[in-house]
Coordinates of C-alpha atoms in Angstrom, one line a residue:
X244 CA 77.0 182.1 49.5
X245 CA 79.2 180.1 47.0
X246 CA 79.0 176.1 47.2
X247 CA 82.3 175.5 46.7
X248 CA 81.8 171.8 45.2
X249 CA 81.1 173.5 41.6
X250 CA 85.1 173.8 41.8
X251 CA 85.8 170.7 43.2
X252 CA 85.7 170.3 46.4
X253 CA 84.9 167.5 48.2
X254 CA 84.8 167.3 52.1
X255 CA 86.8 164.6 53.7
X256 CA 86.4 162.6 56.5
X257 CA 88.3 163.8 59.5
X258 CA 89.2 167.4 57.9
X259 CA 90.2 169.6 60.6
X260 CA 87.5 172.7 61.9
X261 CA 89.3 174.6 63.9
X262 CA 87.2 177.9 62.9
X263 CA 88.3 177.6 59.9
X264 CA 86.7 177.6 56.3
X265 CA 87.8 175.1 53.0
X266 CA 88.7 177.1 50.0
X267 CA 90.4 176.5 46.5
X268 CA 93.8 178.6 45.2
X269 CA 92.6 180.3 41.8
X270 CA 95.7 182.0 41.3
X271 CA 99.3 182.7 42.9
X272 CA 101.2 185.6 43.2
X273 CA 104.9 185.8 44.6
X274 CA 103.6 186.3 48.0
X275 CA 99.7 186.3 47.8
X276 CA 96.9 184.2 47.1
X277 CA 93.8 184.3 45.1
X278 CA 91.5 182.1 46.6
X279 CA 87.3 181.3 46.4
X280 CA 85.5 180.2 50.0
X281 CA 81.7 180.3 50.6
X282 CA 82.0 183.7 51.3
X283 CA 83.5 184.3 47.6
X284 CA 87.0 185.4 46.1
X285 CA 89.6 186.4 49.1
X286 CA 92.8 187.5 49.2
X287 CA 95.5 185.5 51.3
X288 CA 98.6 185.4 53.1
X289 CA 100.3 181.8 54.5
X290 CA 100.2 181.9 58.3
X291 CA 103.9 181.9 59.5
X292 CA 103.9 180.0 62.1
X293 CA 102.5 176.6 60.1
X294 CA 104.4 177.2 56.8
X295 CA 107.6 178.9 58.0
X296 CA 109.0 175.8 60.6
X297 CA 110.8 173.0 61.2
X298 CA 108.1 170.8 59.4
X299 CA 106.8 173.1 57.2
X300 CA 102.9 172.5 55.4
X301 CA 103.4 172.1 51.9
X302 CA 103.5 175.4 50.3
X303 CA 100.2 175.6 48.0
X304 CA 99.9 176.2 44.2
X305 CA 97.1 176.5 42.1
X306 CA 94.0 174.1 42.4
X307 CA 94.7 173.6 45.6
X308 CA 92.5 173.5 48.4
X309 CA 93.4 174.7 52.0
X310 CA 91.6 175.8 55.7
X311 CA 92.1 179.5 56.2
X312 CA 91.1 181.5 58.9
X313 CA 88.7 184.3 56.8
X314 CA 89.4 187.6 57.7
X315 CA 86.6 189.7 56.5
X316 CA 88.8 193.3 55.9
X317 CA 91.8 191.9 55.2
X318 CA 94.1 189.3 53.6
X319 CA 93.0 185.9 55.5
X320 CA 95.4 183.4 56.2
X321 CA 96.3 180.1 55.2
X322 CA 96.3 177.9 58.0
X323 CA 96.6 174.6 56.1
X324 CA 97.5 172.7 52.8
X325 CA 94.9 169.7 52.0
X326 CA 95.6 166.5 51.0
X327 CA 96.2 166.5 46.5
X328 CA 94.6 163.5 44.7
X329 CA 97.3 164.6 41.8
X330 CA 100.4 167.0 41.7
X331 CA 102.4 168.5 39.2
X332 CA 105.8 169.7 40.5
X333 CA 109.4 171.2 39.4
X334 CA 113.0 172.2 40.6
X335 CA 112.0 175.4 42.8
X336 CA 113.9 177.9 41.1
X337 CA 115.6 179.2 44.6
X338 CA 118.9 177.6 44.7
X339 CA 118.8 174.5 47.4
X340 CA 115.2 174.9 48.3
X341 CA 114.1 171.5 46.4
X342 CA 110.7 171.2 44.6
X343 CA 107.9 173.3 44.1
X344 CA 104.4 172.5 43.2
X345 CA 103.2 174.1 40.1
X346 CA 99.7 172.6 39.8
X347 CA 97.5 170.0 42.2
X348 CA 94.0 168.4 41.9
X349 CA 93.3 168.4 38.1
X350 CA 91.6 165.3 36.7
X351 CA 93.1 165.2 33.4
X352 CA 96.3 166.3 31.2
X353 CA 95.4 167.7 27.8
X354 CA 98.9 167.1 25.8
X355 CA 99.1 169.4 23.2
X356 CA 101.1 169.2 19.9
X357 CA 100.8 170.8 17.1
X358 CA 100.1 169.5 14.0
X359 CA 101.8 172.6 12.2
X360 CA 105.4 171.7 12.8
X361 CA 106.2 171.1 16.0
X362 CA 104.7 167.7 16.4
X363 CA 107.6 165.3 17.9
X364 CA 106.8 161.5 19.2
X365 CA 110.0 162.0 21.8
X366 CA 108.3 164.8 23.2
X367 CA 105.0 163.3 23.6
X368 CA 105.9 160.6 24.8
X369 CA 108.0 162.6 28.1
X370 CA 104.7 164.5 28.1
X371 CA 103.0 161.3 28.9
X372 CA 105.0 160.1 31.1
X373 CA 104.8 163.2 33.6
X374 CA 101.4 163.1 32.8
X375 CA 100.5 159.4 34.2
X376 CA 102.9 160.2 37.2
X377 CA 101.1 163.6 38.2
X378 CA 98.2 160.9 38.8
X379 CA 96.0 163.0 36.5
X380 CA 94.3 161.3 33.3
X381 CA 96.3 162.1 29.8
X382 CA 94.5 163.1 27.1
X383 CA 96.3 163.8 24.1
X384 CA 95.2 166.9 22.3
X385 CA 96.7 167.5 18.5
X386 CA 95.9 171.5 17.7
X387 CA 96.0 173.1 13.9
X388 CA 94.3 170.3 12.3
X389 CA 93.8 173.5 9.7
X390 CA 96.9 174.2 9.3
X391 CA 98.3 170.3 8.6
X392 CA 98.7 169.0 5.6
X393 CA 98.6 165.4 6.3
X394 CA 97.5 165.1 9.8
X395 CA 96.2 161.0 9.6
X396 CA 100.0 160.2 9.7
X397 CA 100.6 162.3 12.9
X398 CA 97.4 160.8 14.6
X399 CA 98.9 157.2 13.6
X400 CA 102.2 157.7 15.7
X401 CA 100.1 159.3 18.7
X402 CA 98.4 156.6 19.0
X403 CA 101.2 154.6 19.4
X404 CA 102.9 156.4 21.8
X405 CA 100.2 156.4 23.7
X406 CA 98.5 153.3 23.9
X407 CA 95.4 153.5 25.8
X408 CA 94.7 157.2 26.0
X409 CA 92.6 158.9 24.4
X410 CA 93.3 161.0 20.9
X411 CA 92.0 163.7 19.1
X412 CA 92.6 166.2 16.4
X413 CA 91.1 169.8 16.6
X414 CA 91.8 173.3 15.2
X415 CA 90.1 176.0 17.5
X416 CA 90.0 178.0 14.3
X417 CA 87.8 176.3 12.6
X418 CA 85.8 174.1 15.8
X419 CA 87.0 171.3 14.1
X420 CA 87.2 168.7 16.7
X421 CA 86.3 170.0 19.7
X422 CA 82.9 168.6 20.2
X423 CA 85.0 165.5 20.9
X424 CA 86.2 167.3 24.2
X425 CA 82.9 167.5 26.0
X426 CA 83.1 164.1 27.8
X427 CA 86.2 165.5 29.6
X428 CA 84.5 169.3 29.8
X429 CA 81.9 168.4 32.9
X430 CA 81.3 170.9 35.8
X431 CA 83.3 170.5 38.7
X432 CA 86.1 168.8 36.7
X433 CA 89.5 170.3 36.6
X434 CA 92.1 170.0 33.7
X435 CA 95.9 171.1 32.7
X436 CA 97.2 171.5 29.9
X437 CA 100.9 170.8 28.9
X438 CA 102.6 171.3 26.2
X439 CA 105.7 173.5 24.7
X440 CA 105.2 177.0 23.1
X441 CA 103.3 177.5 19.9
X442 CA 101.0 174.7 20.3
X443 CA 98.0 177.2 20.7
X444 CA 96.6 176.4 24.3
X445 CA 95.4 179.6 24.5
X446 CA 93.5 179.9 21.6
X447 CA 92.4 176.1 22.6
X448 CA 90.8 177.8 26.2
X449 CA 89.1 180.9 24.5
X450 CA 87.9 178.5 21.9
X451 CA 86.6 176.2 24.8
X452 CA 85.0 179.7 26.8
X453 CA 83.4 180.8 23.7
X454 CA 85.3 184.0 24.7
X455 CA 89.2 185.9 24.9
X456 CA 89.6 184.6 28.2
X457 CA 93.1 184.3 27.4
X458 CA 95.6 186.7 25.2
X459 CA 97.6 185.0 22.6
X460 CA 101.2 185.8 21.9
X461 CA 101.9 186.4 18.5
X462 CA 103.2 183.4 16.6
X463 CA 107.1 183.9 14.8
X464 CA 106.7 183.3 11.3
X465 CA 110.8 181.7 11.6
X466 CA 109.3 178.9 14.1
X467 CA 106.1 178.6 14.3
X468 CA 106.4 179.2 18.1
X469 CA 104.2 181.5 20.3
X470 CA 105.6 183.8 22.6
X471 CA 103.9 182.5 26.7
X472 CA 102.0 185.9 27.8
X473 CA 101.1 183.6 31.1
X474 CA 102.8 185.6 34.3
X475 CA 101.1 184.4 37.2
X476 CA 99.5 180.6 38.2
X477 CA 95.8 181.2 37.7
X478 CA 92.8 178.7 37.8
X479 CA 89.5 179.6 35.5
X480 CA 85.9 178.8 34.8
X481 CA 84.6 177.4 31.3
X482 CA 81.2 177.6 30.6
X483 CA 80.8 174.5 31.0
X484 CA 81.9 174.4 34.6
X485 CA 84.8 172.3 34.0
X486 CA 88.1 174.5 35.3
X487 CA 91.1 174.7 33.8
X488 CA 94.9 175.7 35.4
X489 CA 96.9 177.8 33.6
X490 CA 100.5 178.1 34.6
X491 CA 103.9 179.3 33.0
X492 CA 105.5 176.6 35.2
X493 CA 104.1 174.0 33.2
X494 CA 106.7 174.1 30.4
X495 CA 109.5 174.1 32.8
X496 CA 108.4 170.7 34.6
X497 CA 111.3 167.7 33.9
X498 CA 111.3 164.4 35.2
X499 CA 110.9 164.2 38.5
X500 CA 110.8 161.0 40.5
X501 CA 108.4 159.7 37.5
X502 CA 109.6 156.0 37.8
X503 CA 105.4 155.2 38.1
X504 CA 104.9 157.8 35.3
X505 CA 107.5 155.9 33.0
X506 CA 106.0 152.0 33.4
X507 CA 102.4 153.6 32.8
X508 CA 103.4 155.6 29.0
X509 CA 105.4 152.5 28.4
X510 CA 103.9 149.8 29.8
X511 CA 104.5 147.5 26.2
X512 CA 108.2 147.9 26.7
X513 CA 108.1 147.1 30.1
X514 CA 106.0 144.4 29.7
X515 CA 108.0 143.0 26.8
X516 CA 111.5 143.5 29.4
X517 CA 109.9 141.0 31.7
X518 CA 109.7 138.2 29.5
X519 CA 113.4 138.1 28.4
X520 CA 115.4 135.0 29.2
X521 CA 117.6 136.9 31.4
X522 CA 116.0 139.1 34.3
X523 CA 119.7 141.1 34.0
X524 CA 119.1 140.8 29.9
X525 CA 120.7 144.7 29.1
X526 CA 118.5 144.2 25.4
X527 CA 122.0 144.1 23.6
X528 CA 123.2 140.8 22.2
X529 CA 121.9 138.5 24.9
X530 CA 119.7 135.4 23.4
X531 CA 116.3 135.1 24.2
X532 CA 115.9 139.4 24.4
X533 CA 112.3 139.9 24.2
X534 CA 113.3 143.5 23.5
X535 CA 115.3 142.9 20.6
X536 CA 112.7 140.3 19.2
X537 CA 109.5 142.8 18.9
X538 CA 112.2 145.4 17.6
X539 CA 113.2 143.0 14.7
X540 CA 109.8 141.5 14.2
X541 CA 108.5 145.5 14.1
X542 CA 106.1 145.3 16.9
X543 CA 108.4 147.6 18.6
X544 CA 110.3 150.6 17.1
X545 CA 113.8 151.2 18.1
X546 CA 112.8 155.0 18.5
X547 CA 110.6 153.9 21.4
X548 CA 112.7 151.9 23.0
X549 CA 115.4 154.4 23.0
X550 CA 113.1 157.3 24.4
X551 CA 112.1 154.8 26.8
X552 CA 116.0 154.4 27.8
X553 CA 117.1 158.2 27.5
X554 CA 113.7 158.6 30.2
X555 CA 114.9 156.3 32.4
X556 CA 118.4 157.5 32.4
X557 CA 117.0 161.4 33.2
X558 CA 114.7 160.2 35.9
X559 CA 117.7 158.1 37.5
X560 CA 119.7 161.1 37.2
X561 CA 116.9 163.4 38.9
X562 CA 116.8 161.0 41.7
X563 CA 120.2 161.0 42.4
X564 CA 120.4 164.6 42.3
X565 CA 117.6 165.1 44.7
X566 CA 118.9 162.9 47.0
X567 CA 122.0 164.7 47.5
X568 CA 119.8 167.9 47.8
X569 CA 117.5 166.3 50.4
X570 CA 120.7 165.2 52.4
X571 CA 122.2 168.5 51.9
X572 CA 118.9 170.2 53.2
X573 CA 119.1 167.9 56.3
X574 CA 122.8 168.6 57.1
X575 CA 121.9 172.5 57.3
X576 CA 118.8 171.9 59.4
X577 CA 121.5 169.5 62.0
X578 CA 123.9 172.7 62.0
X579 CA 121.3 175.1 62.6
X580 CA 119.9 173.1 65.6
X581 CA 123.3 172.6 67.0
X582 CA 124.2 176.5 66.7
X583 CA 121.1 177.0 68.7
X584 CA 121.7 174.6 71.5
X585 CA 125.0 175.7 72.1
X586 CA 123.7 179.3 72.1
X587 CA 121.4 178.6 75.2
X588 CA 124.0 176.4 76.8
X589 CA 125.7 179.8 77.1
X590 CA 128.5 178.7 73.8
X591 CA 128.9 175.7 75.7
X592 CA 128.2 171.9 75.6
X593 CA 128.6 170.1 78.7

């Protein structure tokens, strides 16, 4: 019999019974599930009549934990979704169906850039942003220390960009670093990683197992970029206990209703916009521009402030778009109830 608290779980109050047993998604499949219950790893199916209606359960990802109904020979079924304490999501990839979930209940973010030659502030900083809106803790994780040649000046504008979060340097070459990791490492505790291609997250999670959990892609010499070998949403066991999600989704996530996400990575900006003169101040020419003050005094760097603005402008953009699709999605479900009422009123309305 497993206790399934080692990965996480955590009963609460007024969980429905129903004959049916908690469990946590370890890995996703196009129409199956990996899952792990008391009664160990189980395949399952979602039940059709709760995920395929009107008002739909939210489809599960990895991480996840759900009620199935076990079914000891047999896939069981997956009766319900449980409330996430933190979700990562992206633009389903079927035309018009909205978003998808790619990863839920994690505690923490590891960030990773490379210090090789792919470390950008721009992209850390959109990194942090979806981080702090997923409602998971970013930690910001820069890999190849052995491969930098000045990595202190790197480190520097991390730490900027990400005030209040926690940085470090490692190479999982050399175990340089890593010991650094164990406060976040703790059984129980789940993390993700993000990052774009090349920064060596899987060598990061073998280095972590003390084993290949992982295969690594071959790096291109041109780039310095790796080539994903992930193919399927997967959750795994460290040593340690802590469990990591690994998903190819990941690195197609964009901003996505992150207004939260975007005051918490740049809470100095924000912070600084509140105390212009002007409460419509556009931080142009107006007087008394707090903005343009810390930008000419140098306690703000026009580079952040203009991430900060290109940010804002996707996540508007996002919104609006998403709005039109929820609105579109709503029109189709009024023509489709329509169709069926005049169907059983014989093709007529009276």
């Amino acid at each position: 019999m497993i206790d399934l608290s080692i990965y996480g779980y955590l009963e609460t109050e007024g969980e429905p019974d129903n004959g049916t047993i908690p469990s946590r998604v370890t890995a996703v499949h196009r129409d199956r599930y990996e899952l792990i219950c008391k009664n160990g790893p189980v395949f399952a199916q979602l039940k059709s009549a709760v995920y395929y209606q009107r008002a739909p359960e939210p489809f599960p990802t990895v991480g996840d934990f759900v009620r199935i109904q076990y079914i000891e020979n047999g896939d069981s079924l997956i009766v319900k979704t449980l409330p996430r304490k933190s979700l990562f999501r992206r633009l389903d990839p079927t035309p018009g169906r909205g978003e998808q979930a790619v990863a839920a209940n994690f505690d923490y973010v590891f960030i990773l850039s490379s210090l090789n030659r792919e470390f950008k502030v721009g992209r850390l900083e959109r990194y942090l942003t979806l981080a702090w809106q997923s409602g998971g803790t970013p930690v910001v994780v820069l890999t190849k220390k052995d491969l930098a040649k000045a990595p202190e000046e790197a480190e520097w504008t991390a730490r900027n960009a990400a005030p209040g979060v926690d940085v470090f340097s490692i190479s999982s070459v050399t175990g340089e670093g890593l010991d650094a990791l164990a406060p976040f490492l703790l059984p129980s505790k789940t993390l993700v990683f993000l990052g774009s291609s090349g920064v060596g997250k899987f060598s990061l999670i073998n280095a972590l197992a003390g084993e290949e959990l992982m295969a690594t892609g071959n790096i291109r010499e041109a780039d310095s970029r790796g080539r994903h070998t992930t193919t399927h949403r997967q959750l795994l066991m460290l040593p340690s206990g802590a469990i990591v999600i690994d998903t190819p989704g990941m690195r197609e996530i964009g901003m996505w209703d992150a207004a939260e996400g975007l005051s918490a990575a740049f809470m100095d900006v924000e912070e600084l916009a509140s105390q212009c003169k002007f409460s419509d101040c556009t931080h142009q020419n107006e007087p008394g521009c707090a903005i343009r003050a810390a930008i000419a005094n140098g306690s703000l760097s026009e580079e952040r402030f203009q991430n900060y603005l290109a940010l804002r402008r996707e996540n508007r953009y996002v919104e609006d778009k998403m709005g039109y699709l929820r609105e579109k999605q709503q029109w189709h479900k009024e023509i489709s109830k329509w169709s069926k009422q005049k169907k059983k009123a014989g093709g007529k309305f009276r």
